[in-house]
Phi, psi and omega in degrees: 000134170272124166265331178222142199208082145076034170120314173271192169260150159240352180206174200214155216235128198252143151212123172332134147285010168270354206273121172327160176303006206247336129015262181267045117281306191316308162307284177328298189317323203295312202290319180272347164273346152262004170278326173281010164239343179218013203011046149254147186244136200233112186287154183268134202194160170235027143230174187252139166266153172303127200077354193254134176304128167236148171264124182246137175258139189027292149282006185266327182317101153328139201275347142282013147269328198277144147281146178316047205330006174248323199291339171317285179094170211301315212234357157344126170217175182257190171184111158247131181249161159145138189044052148102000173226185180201123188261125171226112173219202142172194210280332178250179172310268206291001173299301181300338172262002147309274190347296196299274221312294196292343138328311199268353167264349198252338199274000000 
C-alpha cells in the first residue's frame, strides 16, 4: 500500500473522534513521523475519503479489517492490510501505538 507518492500523500490517517488520547497520539506520531521520512504530511481526518487510501488507527479501524482481541493477548496488536487501507489497532487503547511504532520500524 502507498502511502506517500513522489513527495506527496497518497492516504490519509482515519482516527475516531470517540478515540482516548493515546490514539490521537498514536495518529500523530505516524503523521509526524512520515512526514520527517518522505516529507508529506499525510492529513488527519475522522472519516476516510471515498476512493482515497486511508490509514485507520484504532477505534476507527473497520471491523473487517481488526484482528480479533482474544487472538491478541492483553497488550497484542495488529498492522493489517486490505483493498487500499491498513488497519493499527490492537486489544488496548495503547496497543495502537505499539502497532504505529512497529510500521514505522519495520516498514
Amino acid at each position: 500500500m502507498l502511502l506517500v507518492d513522489d513527495g506527496r500523500p497518497a492516504a490519509r490517517i482515519v482516527v475516531s473522534s470517540t478515540s482516548p488520547p493515546v490514539e490521537r497520539h498514536a495518529a500523530q506520531e505516524l503523521q509526524r513521523y512520515l512526514r520527517r521520512m518522505s516529507g508529506a504530511q499525510l492529513p488527519l481526518s475522522e472519516h476516510p475519503e471515498p476512493g482515497e487510501a486511508a490509514v485507520f488507527v484504532g477505534e476507527a479501524v473497520p471491523a473487517g479489517l481488526a484482528a480479533r482481541d482474544a487472538d491478541l493477548g492483553r497488550d497484542g496488536y495488529f498492522v493489517r492490510t486490505a483493498a487500499g487501507s491498513l488497519g493499527l489497532g490492537g486489544a488496548q487503547s495503547h496497543s495502537s501505538l505499539y502497532a504505529v511504532y512497529d510500521l514505522l520500524e519495520t516498514q
